[in-house]
CSV table of C-alpha atoms in Angstrom, one decimal:
chain,number,residue,atom,x,y,z
I,11,MET,CA,103.6,95.0,50.4
I,12,ARG,CA,106.0,92.3,49.0
I,13,LYS,CA,106.9,94.8,46.1
I,14,TYR,CA,108.0,97.6,49.1
I,15,ILE,CA,110.1,95.0,51.1
I,16,ILE,CA,111.7,94.1,47.7
I,17,PHE,CA,112.8,97.1,46.9
I,18,ILE,CA,113.7,98.3,50.8
I,19,LEU,CA,116.1,95.0,50.6
I,20,TRP,CA,117.5,96.1,47.3
I,21,ILE,CA,118.1,99.7,48.4
I,22,ILE,CA,119.7,98.7,51.9
I,23,GLY,CA,122.2,96.5,50.0
I,24,VAL,CA,122.8,99.1,47.2
I,25,PHE,CA,123.3,101.6,50.2
I,26,PHE,CA,126.1,99.0,51.2
I,27,LEU,CA,127.8,98.6,48.2
I,28,GLN,CA,127.9,102.6,47.3
I,29,SER,CA,129.6,102.8,50.7
I,30,SER,CA,132.2,100.0,50.2
I,31,PRO,CA,135.7,101.0,48.8
I,32,LEU,CA,135.2,98.4,45.9
I,33,TYR,CA,132.5,100.7,44.5
I,34,GLU,CA,134.9,102.8,42.6
I,35,HIS,CA,136.6,99.6,40.6
I,36,ILE,CA,132.6,99.6,38.8
I,37,GLY,CA,133.0,102.6,37.0
I,38,VAL,CA,133.7,103.6,33.5
I,39,ARG,CA,136.6,106.2,32.9
I,40,GLY,CA,136.3,107.2,36.8
I,41,VAL,CA,132.4,107.7,36.7
I,42,THR,CA,130.3,105.3,38.6
I,43,PRO,CA,126.4,104.4,38.1
I,44,ASP,CA,124.2,106.0,40.8
I,45,PHE,CA,122.3,102.6,42.1
I,46,LEU,CA,120.6,104.4,44.7
I,47,LEU,CA,119.2,107.0,42.2
I,48,ILE,CA,118.3,104.0,39.7
I,49,MET,CA,116.7,102.2,42.6
I,50,ILE,CA,114.9,105.2,44.1
I,51,SER,CA,113.5,106.1,40.4
I,52,LEU,CA,112.5,102.2,40.1
I,53,ALA,CA,110.5,102.2,43.3
I,54,ALA,CA,108.8,105.1,42.6
I,55,PHE,CA,107.8,104.1,38.8
I,56,ILE,CA,106.2,100.8,39.9
I,57,LEU,CA,104.7,102.0,43.4
I,58,GLY,CA,103.6,105.2,42.5
I,59,PRO,CA,104.3,109.0,43.5
I,60,ILE,CA,103.9,109.2,47.0
I,61,ALA,CA,105.5,105.9,48.0
I,62,GLY,CA,108.4,106.7,45.7
I,63,GLN,CA,109.1,110.5,47.5
I,64,ILE,CA,109.0,108.8,51.0
I,65,ILE,CA,111.9,106.3,50.0
I,66,GLY,CA,113.5,109.2,47.9
I,67,PHE,CA,113.6,111.1,51.1
I,68,ILE,CA,114.5,108.6,53.9
I,69,THR,CA,117.0,107.2,51.5
I,70,GLY,CA,118.5,110.9,50.9
I,71,PHE,CA,118.5,111.9,54.5
I,72,ILE,CA,120.6,108.6,55.5
I,73,VAL,CA,122.9,109.6,52.6
I,74,ASP,CA,123.2,113.0,53.8
I,75,ILE,CA,124.4,111.8,57.4
I,76,ILE,CA,128.0,110.0,56.1
I,77,PRO,CA,129.9,112.9,54.5
I,78,ALA,CA,132.0,115.0,56.3
I,79,VAL,CA,130.8,118.0,54.4
I,80,GLU,CA,128.2,119.9,56.6
I,81,LEU,CA,125.1,119.8,54.7
I,82,LEU,CA,122.1,117.8,55.7
I,83,GLY,CA,118.9,117.9,53.4
I,84,LEU,CA,120.7,118.0,49.9
I,85,SER,CA,120.7,114.5,48.6
I,86,ALA,CA,117.0,114.3,50.9
I,87,PHE,CA,115.5,116.9,48.5
I,88,ALA,CA,117.0,115.8,45.4
I,89,PHE,CA,115.8,112.0,46.2
I,90,THR,CA,112.1,113.1,47.1
I,91,LEU,CA,112.0,115.4,44.1
I,92,ILE,CA,113.0,112.7,42.0
I,93,GLY,CA,110.8,109.9,43.5
I,94,TYR,CA,107.5,112.3,42.8
I,95,VAL,CA,108.3,112.9,39.3
I,96,VAL,CA,109.3,109.5,38.4
I,97,GLY,CA,106.3,108.1,39.9
I,98,ILE,CA,103.9,110.7,38.3
I,99,ALA,CA,105.8,109.7,34.9
I,100,GLY,CA,104.7,106.1,35.9
I,101,GLN,CA,101.5,106.8,36.2
I,102,LYS,CA,100.8,109.1,33.4
I,103,VAL,CA,103.0,107.7,30.5
I,104,TYR,CA,101.7,104.6,28.8
I,105,GLY,CA,103.8,102.3,26.5
I,106,ASN,CA,107.0,100.4,26.7
I,107,SER,CA,108.2,100.4,30.1
I,108,VAL,CA,111.8,99.8,29.4
I,109,LEU,CA,112.2,102.8,26.9
I,110,ILE,CA,110.6,104.8,29.3
I,111,ILE,CA,112.5,104.1,32.1
I,112,ILE,CA,115.8,104.7,29.9
I,113,THR,CA,114.7,108.0,29.1
I,114,LEU,CA,113.6,109.3,32.7
I,115,LEU,CA,116.8,108.2,34.4
I,116,PHE,CA,118.5,109.8,32.1
I,117,VAL,CA,116.6,113.1,32.9
I,118,VAL,CA,116.4,112.5,36.4
I,119,THR,CA,120.3,112.0,36.7
I,120,LEU,CA,120.6,115.4,35.1
I,121,VAL,CA,117.4,116.9,37.7
I,122,LYS,CA,120.0,115.2,40.3
I,123,ALA,CA,123.2,117.0,39.3
I,124,ILE,CA,121.1,120.5,38.6
I,125,VAL,CA,119.9,120.3,42.3
I,126,LEU,CA,123.0,119.3,43.9
I,127,SER,CA,124.6,122.1,42.0
I,128,ILE,CA,122.4,124.6,42.8
I,129,PHE,CA,122.0,124.0,46.3
I,130,ALA,CA,125.7,123.1,47.3
I,131,ALA,CA,126.9,126.3,45.8
I,132,LEU,CA,124.2,128.1,47.6
I,133,PHE,CA,124.9,126.7,51.3
I,134,LEU,CA,128.5,125.5,50.7
I,135,GLU,CA,130.9,126.8,47.6
I,136,PRO,CA,130.1,128.4,45.0
I,137,GLY,CA,132.7,126.4,43.2
I,138,TYR,CA,130.0,123.6,43.2
I,139,PHE,CA,127.5,125.5,40.6
I,140,GLY,CA,129.5,123.9,37.7
I,141,TYR,CA,129.0,120.6,38.5
I,142,PHE,CA,125.8,119.7,36.3
I,143,SER,CA,127.3,120.7,32.9
I,144,HIS,CA,130.3,118.4,33.8
I,145,GLY,CA,131.2,115.9,31.4
I,146,LYS,CA,130.9,113.1,33.9
I,147,ILE,CA,127.2,113.8,34.5
I,148,PHE,CA,126.4,112.9,31.0
I,149,LEU,CA,128.5,110.0,31.5
I,150,GLU,CA,126.6,108.6,34.5
I,151,ALA,CA,123.4,109.3,33.1
I,152,VAL,CA,124.3,107.0,30.4
I,153,LEU,CA,125.3,104.3,32.6
I,154,ASN,CA,122.4,105.0,35.0
I,155,SER,CA,120.0,104.5,31.8
I,156,VAL,CA,121.3,101.5,30.3
I,157,ILE,CA,121.8,99.5,33.8
I,158,ALA,CA,118.2,100.7,34.8
I,159,PRO,CA,116.3,98.3,32.6
I,160,VAL,CA,118.3,95.6,33.3
I,161,LEU,CA,117.4,95.8,37.3
I,162,LEU,CA,113.5,96.6,36.1
I,163,ILE,CA,113.8,93.0,34.4
I,164,ILE,CA,115.5,91.3,37.5
I,165,PHE,CA,113.0,92.5,39.7
I,166,THR,CA,110.0,91.7,37.7
I,167,LYS,CA,111.7,88.2,37.7
I,168,ILE,CA,111.8,88.3,41.6
I,169,GLU,CA,108.5,89.4,42.1
I,170,ARG,CA,106.9,86.8,40.1
I,171,LYS,CA,109.3,83.9,41.6
I,172,THR,CA,108.5,85.4,44.8
I,173,ALA,CA,104.4,85.8,44.5
X,29,MET,CA,68.4,117.1,57.5
X,30,TRP,CA,69.7,119.4,54.6
X,31,THR,CA,72.4,120.9,56.7
X,32,SER,CA,73.6,117.2,57.6
X,33,HIS,CA,73.5,116.4,54.2
X,34,ILE,CA,75.6,119.5,53.3
X,35,ARG,CA,78.1,118.7,56.0
X,36,VAL,CA,78.3,115.1,54.7
X,37,LYS,CA,78.9,116.3,50.9
X,38,GLY,CA,81.5,118.8,52.0
X,39,THR,CA,83.4,116.5,53.9
X,40,SER,CA,83.6,113.9,51.2
X,41,MET,CA,84.7,116.8,48.3
X,42,SER,CA,87.6,117.9,50.8
X,43,GLU,CA,88.5,114.2,51.1
X,44,ALA,CA,88.4,113.9,47.5
X,45,LYS,CA,90.3,117.0,47.1
X,46,PHE,CA,93.1,115.9,49.5
X,47,ALA,CA,93.6,112.3,48.2
X,48,ARG,CA,93.9,114.1,44.7
X,49,TYR,CA,96.0,116.3,46.0
X,50,LYS,CA,98.0,114.0,48.6
X,51,GLY,CA,101.1,113.5,46.7
X,52,LEU,CA,101.4,117.1,46.0
X,53,ILE,CA,101.1,117.8,49.8
X,54,ILE,CA,103.7,115.5,51.2
X,55,LEU,CA,106.1,116.6,48.3
X,56,ILE,CA,105.8,120.1,49.8
X,57,ILE,CA,105.8,119.1,53.1
X,58,LEU,CA,109.1,116.8,52.4
X,59,LEU,CA,111.0,119.9,50.3
X,60,PHE,CA,110.3,122.4,52.9
X,61,ILE,CA,112.0,119.9,55.3
X,62,SER,CA,115.0,119.4,53.3
X,63,PHE,CA,115.2,123.0,52.6
X,64,THR,CA,115.0,123.8,56.1
X,65,LEU,CA,117.7,121.0,57.1
X,66,MET,CA,119.7,122.6,54.4
X,67,GLY,CA,119.6,126.3,56.0
X,68,PHE,CA,120.6,124.9,59.6
X,69,SER,CA,123.2,122.6,58.3
X,70,GLN,CA,126.1,124.8,59.7
X,71,THR,CA,124.7,125.2,63.0
X,72,LYS,CA,125.8,123.5,66.2
X,73,ILE,CA,123.1,121.5,66.8
X,74,SER,CA,122.5,120.3,63.2
X,75,ILE,CA,126.7,119.3,63.3
X,76,GLN,CA,126.1,117.5,66.4
X,77,PHE,CA,122.8,115.3,65.5
X,78,LYS,CA,124.6,114.7,62.4
X,79,SER,CA,127.4,113.2,64.2
X,80,LEU,CA,125.2,111.4,66.9
X,81,ALA,CA,123.4,110.3,63.6
X,82,PHE,CA,126.3,108.7,62.3
X,83,ALA,CA,127.8,107.0,65.3
X,84,VAL,CA,124.0,105.0,65.0
X,85,LEU,CA,124.3,104.4,61.4
X,86,TYR,CA,128.1,103.5,61.1
X,87,PRO,CA,128.0,100.1,63.1
X,88,PHE,CA,125.2,99.1,60.2
X,89,GLN,CA,127.3,100.4,57.8
X,90,PHE,CA,130.2,99.0,58.8
X,91,ALA,CA,128.7,95.5,59.2
X,92,GLY,CA,127.1,95.6,55.6
X,93,VAL,CA,130.4,97.3,53.8
X,94,THR,CA,132.5,94.6,55.3
X,95,SER,CA,130.2,91.6,54.3
X,96,ILE,CA,130.6,92.7,50.6
X,97,THR,CA,134.3,93.3,51.2
X,98,PHE,CA,134.4,89.7,52.6
X,99,VAL,CA,132.9,88.0,49.6
X,100,LYS,CA,134.7,90.1,47.2
X,101,ASP,CA,137.8,89.4,48.9
X,102,PHE,CA,137.0,85.5,49.3
X,103,PHE,CA,136.6,85.2,45.6
X,104,THR,CA,139.6,87.5,44.7
X,105,SER,CA,141.9,84.9,47.2
X,106,MET,CA,140.7,82.1,45.4
X,107,LYS,CA,141.4,83.1,42.0
X,108,ASN,CA,145.0,84.7,43.3
X,109,ASN,CA,145.6,81.3,45.8
X,110,LYS,CA,148.3,80.1,42.5
X,111,TYR,CA,150.3,83.5,42.7
X,112,LEU,CA,150.6,83.5,46.3
X,113,LYS,CA,154.2,81.0,46.1
X,114,GLU,CA,155.2,83.2,43.6
X,115,GLU,CA,154.5,86.4,45.3
X,116,LEU,CA,156.3,84.9,48.3
X,117,ILE,CA,159.5,84.4,47.0
X,118,GLN,CA,159.6,88.2,45.5
X,119,THR,CA,158.5,89.4,48.7
X,120,LYS,CA,161.4,87.6,50.5
X,121,LYS,CA,163.5,89.1,48.2
X,122,MET,CA,162.3,92.7,48.5
X,123,LEU,CA,162.8,92.1,52.2
X,124,GLU,CA,166.2,91.6,52.3
X,125,LYS,CA,166.5,94.5,50.4
X,126,TYR,CA,165.0,96.7,52.6
X,127,GLU,CA,166.7,95.2,55.3
X,128,ARG,CA,170.2,96.4,54.0
X,129,THR,CA,168.1,99.7,52.8
X,130,GLN,CA,167.1,100.3,57.0
X,131,TYR,CA,170.6,100.0,57.8
X,132,GLU,CA,171.7,102.7,55.5
X,133,PHE,CA,169.0,104.9,56.1
X,134,GLU,CA,169.7,104.2,60.2
X,135,GLU,CA,173.4,105.3,58.9
X,136,ILE,CA,172.1,108.4,57.0
X,137,LYS,CA,170.1,109.5,59.6
X,138,ARG,CA,172.7,109.4,62.4
X,139,GLU,CA,174.9,111.8,60.2
X,140,ASN,CA,172.3,114.1,59.2
X,141,GLU,CA,171.7,114.5,62.7
X,142,ARG,CA,175.3,115.0,63.5
X,143,LEU,CA,175.7,117.7,60.9
X,144,ARG,CA,172.2,119.3,62.0
X,145,ARG,CA,173.6,119.9,65.6
X,146,LEU,CA,177.3,120.9,64.0
X,147,ILE,CA,175.3,124.0,62.2
X,148,GLY,CA,172.9,124.2,65.0
X,149,ILE,CA,169.4,123.7,63.5
X,150,GLN,CA,167.0,121.9,65.7
X,151,SER,CA,165.8,118.6,64.5
X,152,GLU,CA,162.1,118.8,62.8
X,153,LEU,CA,159.4,117.1,65.2
X,154,GLU,CA,158.5,113.8,64.4
X,155,TYR,CA,155.3,112.7,65.3
X,156,GLU,CA,153.2,109.5,66.0
X,157,THR,CA,151.2,107.8,63.5
X,158,VAL,CA,148.2,105.4,64.0
X,159,ILE,CA,147.4,103.0,60.6
X,160,ALA,CA,143.6,103.0,59.8
X,161,GLU,CA,141.8,100.8,57.2
X,162,ILE,CA,139.0,102.8,55.1
X,163,VAL,CA,136.1,100.7,55.9
X,164,ALA,CA,133.7,103.0,53.6
X,165,LYS,CA,133.0,106.0,52.1
X,166,SER,CA,130.1,108.3,51.2
X,167,PRO,CA,127.7,107.1,49.1
X,168,GLN,CA,127.0,109.3,46.8
X,169,ASN,CA,129.7,110.5,43.8
X,170,PHE,CA,129.3,114.0,45.0
X,171,TYR,CA,131.4,113.9,48.4
X,172,LYS,CA,134.4,111.9,48.7
X,173,THR,CA,134.5,111.5,52.5
X,174,LEU,CA,136.4,108.7,53.7
X,175,ILE,CA,135.5,106.3,57.1
X,176,VAL,CA,138.5,104.8,58.8
X,177,ASN,CA,138.1,102.1,61.5
X,178,ARG,CA,140.4,104.3,63.8
X,179,GLY,CA,138.4,106.7,66.5
X,180,ASP,CA,138.6,108.0,69.8
X,181,LYS,CA,139.6,104.6,71.7
X,182,SER,CA,143.1,104.9,69.3
X,183,GLY,CA,143.7,108.4,70.5
X,184,ILE,CA,142.2,110.0,67.5
X,185,LYS,CA,141.0,113.4,67.8
X,186,LYS,CA,139.3,116.3,65.4
X,187,TRP,CA,141.6,118.1,63.2
X,188,MET,CA,144.3,115.6,63.1
X,189,PRO,CA,146.1,115.3,59.5
X,190,VAL,CA,145.9,112.1,57.5
X,191,VAL,CA,148.7,110.8,54.9
X,192,ALA,CA,149.4,107.9,53.0
X,193,TYR,CA,152.1,105.7,51.6
X,194,GLN,CA,151.9,105.6,48.0
X,195,ASP,CA,154.8,104.7,45.6
X,196,ASN,CA,157.4,104.8,48.6
X,197,VAL,CA,156.2,108.6,49.2
X,198,LYS,CA,154.5,110.2,52.4
X,199,CYS,CA,151.6,112.4,50.7
X,200,VAL,CA,148.6,114.1,52.5
X,201,VAL,CA,145.2,112.5,52.1
X,202,GLY,CA,143.1,115.0,54.3
X,203,LYS,CA,142.0,115.7,58.0
X,204,VAL,CA,139.6,114.1,60.4
X,205,ILE,CA,136.7,115.9,60.9
X,206,ASP,CA,134.9,113.8,63.4
X,207,VAL,CA,135.6,111.4,65.6
X,208,GLN,CA,133.4,108.3,67.1
X,209,GLN,CA,134.2,105.8,69.5
X,210,TYR,CA,136.0,103.2,67.0
X,211,SER,CA,135.6,105.6,64.0
X,212,ALA,CA,136.4,108.6,62.0
X,213,ARG,CA,135.4,110.5,59.3
X,214,ILE,CA,138.3,111.8,57.3
X,215,HIS,CA,137.8,115.2,54.8
X,216,PRO,CA,139.9,114.6,52.1
X,217,VAL,CA,142.2,117.6,50.3
X,218,ILE,CA,140.4,117.3,47.0
X,219,GLU,CA,137.1,117.9,48.7
X,220,GLN,CA,135.6,121.6,47.6
X,221,THR,CA,135.2,122.5,51.1
X,222,SER,CA,139.1,121.5,51.9
X,223,TYR,CA,141.7,124.8,52.6
X,224,ILE,CA,145.3,123.7,53.5
X,225,GLY,CA,148.2,125.9,53.4
X,226,ALA,CA,151.1,124.9,50.9
X,227,MET,CA,153.9,125.8,49.3
X,228,LEU,CA,156.2,125.2,46.4
X,229,LYS,CA,158.9,122.9,47.4
X,230,ASP,CA,161.8,124.3,45.8
X,231,LYS,CA,161.1,127.9,45.6
X,232,ARG,CA,159.9,128.0,48.7
X,233,TYR,CA,156.8,130.4,47.9
X,234,SER,CA,153.2,129.6,49.8
X,235,GLY,CA,150.0,129.8,48.7
X,236,ILE,CA,146.1,128.0,49.9
X,237,LEU,CA,145.5,124.7,48.4
X,238,VAL,CA,141.7,124.4,47.7
X,239,GLY,CA,139.8,121.1,46.5
X,240,GLN,CA,137.9,120.9,43.7
X,241,SER,CA,135.5,118.0,44.1
X,242,PRO,CA,133.6,116.7,42.4
X,243,LEU,CA,134.3,118.7,39.8
X,244,SER,CA,137.7,117.9,39.4
X,245,GLU,CA,140.3,115.5,41.2
X,246,ASN,CA,143.1,118.2,41.1
X,247,CYS,CA,143.0,121.0,43.4
X,248,LEU,CA,144.0,124.5,43.1
X,249,LEU,CA,146.8,126.2,44.5
X,250,GLN,CA,145.7,129.8,45.0
X,251,TYR,CA,147.7,133.3,46.3
X,252,VAL,CA,151.1,132.7,44.9
X,253,ASN,CA,153.5,135.5,44.3
X,254,ARG,CA,153.0,136.6,40.9
X,255,GLN,CA,156.4,137.5,40.4
X,256,ILE,CA,157.8,133.9,40.4
X,257,ASP,CA,158.0,131.0,37.8
X,258,ILE,CA,156.1,128.2,38.4
X,259,HIS,CA,156.4,125.1,36.0
X,260,TYR,CA,154.9,121.8,35.3
X,261,GLY,CA,156.0,119.2,37.5
X,262,ASP,CA,156.9,121.6,40.4
X,263,ILE,CA,156.5,119.8,43.7
X,264,VAL,CA,154.1,121.0,46.4
X,265,VAL,CA,154.5,120.5,49.8
X,266,THR,CA,152.4,121.3,52.7
X,267,SER,CA,153.7,124.7,54.5
X,268,GLY,CA,153.0,123.9,58.2
X,269,MET,CA,150.7,127.5,58.1
X,270,GLY,CA,147.2,127.0,59.3
X,271,GLY,CA,148.4,124.3,62.1
X,272,VAL,CA,147.2,121.1,60.8
X,273,PHE,CA,149.5,119.8,58.4
X,274,PRO,CA,153.4,119.5,59.6
X,275,LYS,CA,155.6,120.9,57.1
X,276,GLY,CA,156.8,119.6,54.4
X,277,ILE,CA,154.4,116.5,53.4
X,278,MET,CA,154.0,116.0,49.6
X,279,ILE,CA,150.8,117.1,48.3
X,280,GLY,CA,151.6,116.9,44.4
X,281,GLU,CA,152.5,118.1,41.1
X,282,VAL,CA,151.8,120.9,39.1
X,283,VAL,CA,149.8,120.4,36.2
X,284,SER,CA,148.8,123.9,34.6
X,285,VAL,CA,149.4,127.6,35.8
X,286,SER,CA,147.2,130.1,35.0
X,287,LYS,CA,148.1,133.8,35.7
X,288,LYS,CA,145.3,136.5,35.0
X,289,ARG,CA,146.3,140.2,33.5
X,290,TYR,CA,145.9,141.7,36.6
X,291,GLY,CA,146.5,141.1,40.4
X,292,ILE,CA,149.7,140.0,42.5
X,293,PHE,CA,148.6,136.6,42.6
X,294,GLN,CA,148.7,133.2,39.9
X,295,GLU,CA,147.2,130.2,40.5
X,296,ALA,CA,148.3,126.7,39.5
X,297,LEU,CA,146.5,123.5,39.1
X,298,VAL,CA,148.2,120.6,41.3
X,299,GLN,CA,147.6,117.2,40.7
X,300,PRO,CA,147.4,115.2,44.4
X,301,LYS,CA,150.1,112.7,44.3
X,302,VAL,CA,147.8,110.3,46.3
X,303,ASP,CA,145.5,107.6,44.1
X,304,PHE,CA,141.9,107.9,46.0
X,305,GLY,CA,140.9,105.3,44.2
X,306,ARG,CA,143.3,102.7,45.2
X,307,LEU,CA,143.9,103.9,48.7
X,308,GLU,CA,143.1,101.2,51.4
X,309,GLU,CA,145.0,102.5,54.2
X,310,VAL,CA,145.9,105.7,55.8
X,311,TYR,CA,148.2,107.1,58.7
X,312,ILE,CA,146.6,109.4,60.8
X,313,ILE,CA,149.2,111.7,62.6
X,314,THR,CA,148.9,112.1,66.1
X,315,LYS,CA,149.4,115.8,66.6
X,316,LYS,CA,147.7,117.7,68.6
X,317,VAL,CA,146.3,121.0,66.7
X,318,THR,CA,146.9,124.1,68.4
X,319,GLU,CA,144.2,125.7,70.3
X,320,GLU,CA,144.1,129.1,68.6
X,321,PHE,CA,143.4,127.4,65.1
X,322,ASN,CA,140.7,125.2,66.8
X,323,THR,CA,139.1,128.3,68.4
X,324,LEU,CA,139.4,130.0,64.7
X,325,PHE,CA,138.0,127.3,63.2
X,326,LYS,CA,135.0,127.1,65.6
X,327,GLU,CA,134.5,131.0,65.0
X,328,ASP,CA,134.4,130.4,61.3
């Protein structure tokens, strides 16, 4: 239960951070890491696929409410899928969790981009389709992969301290 | 005895199967819900629901984002404290300069009005503006939606144009797409679903400006007459067509031109003048959007 509370609080904090104009200044070459994606992936990796996909769905649904573009359910779809996939990987794959997290975050960033591209092109404008192959995505994937292990270590320390 | 045993065994087997596939079943249900929501996103009910949900979410988002901004501002102000005195002296000098400029501007304006009257040109309509602070943005990089702290209570209405002053130039930011009591959502000009009437300032040929985000921060000026020569650096302004933006507001500069071998139009890539990364406040032009446009848009 403690793990759930820590993750929920982190996700709420990250949601506010990403909503703030300050977030634009965190990036490298105009590309910012997706902390929400990182947190959902870490939650799924530690708590399993069911918790991961439910957290992903709720977070994605809330994220979808904000944009002025009318496409409800897009982020919810992507984050639910990612929550499940990372949760399954966390259960099945054994080894150095830092290395696994790095690889997983790189892959799920690309998965997120592909899902967003396909559905935005299908429901909004065909021009969105090129998004997944854009150079920015690969840089975002690298940033997410680098930041995720650091957050995993911080989470482990917080969890131990609050035990 | 046998029947009851089989039933018990059957139940436990189906329970075990359910437990095994529980994750997958939940996944299918959640993905189905998400997909259905996407399918119904453009309907009136969904748009109203989203607007209502945003109204509920906004106070929490505002409180959270304000706390983060407060912490950041606190540390920044401590760091910048020593530069304040120097800045104050410079600001005073600038103020004196602007006071002189203001006087000259008033003179030129009066002369311009007089000359316009002489040659019989009607003055351009000037609209009132409401200054609004950007308090939040879309948490996903995929969208560029901006949220401001002015809403219905400040007289803001849907489709009102939004501009900003950067480097002393008034430039287009976007348009208001949703209004709550104390907040409004702005659809920026760089968003791929944004279309505005634009024209080349010097050549006076018009086209439609389409956003390209998240693929690019530049916009595409489409449907421009193929016969004219567009050059790098040509200024693009609003054409006033479409009913939202007043005519002549700066949009950006041409950075490249593409002419296909066939067709009657050409396209130009336009770099917006406004830098969305350092945008802190905007001006909402309190211009009533024509009813015909409103109807047209709703029909869309």
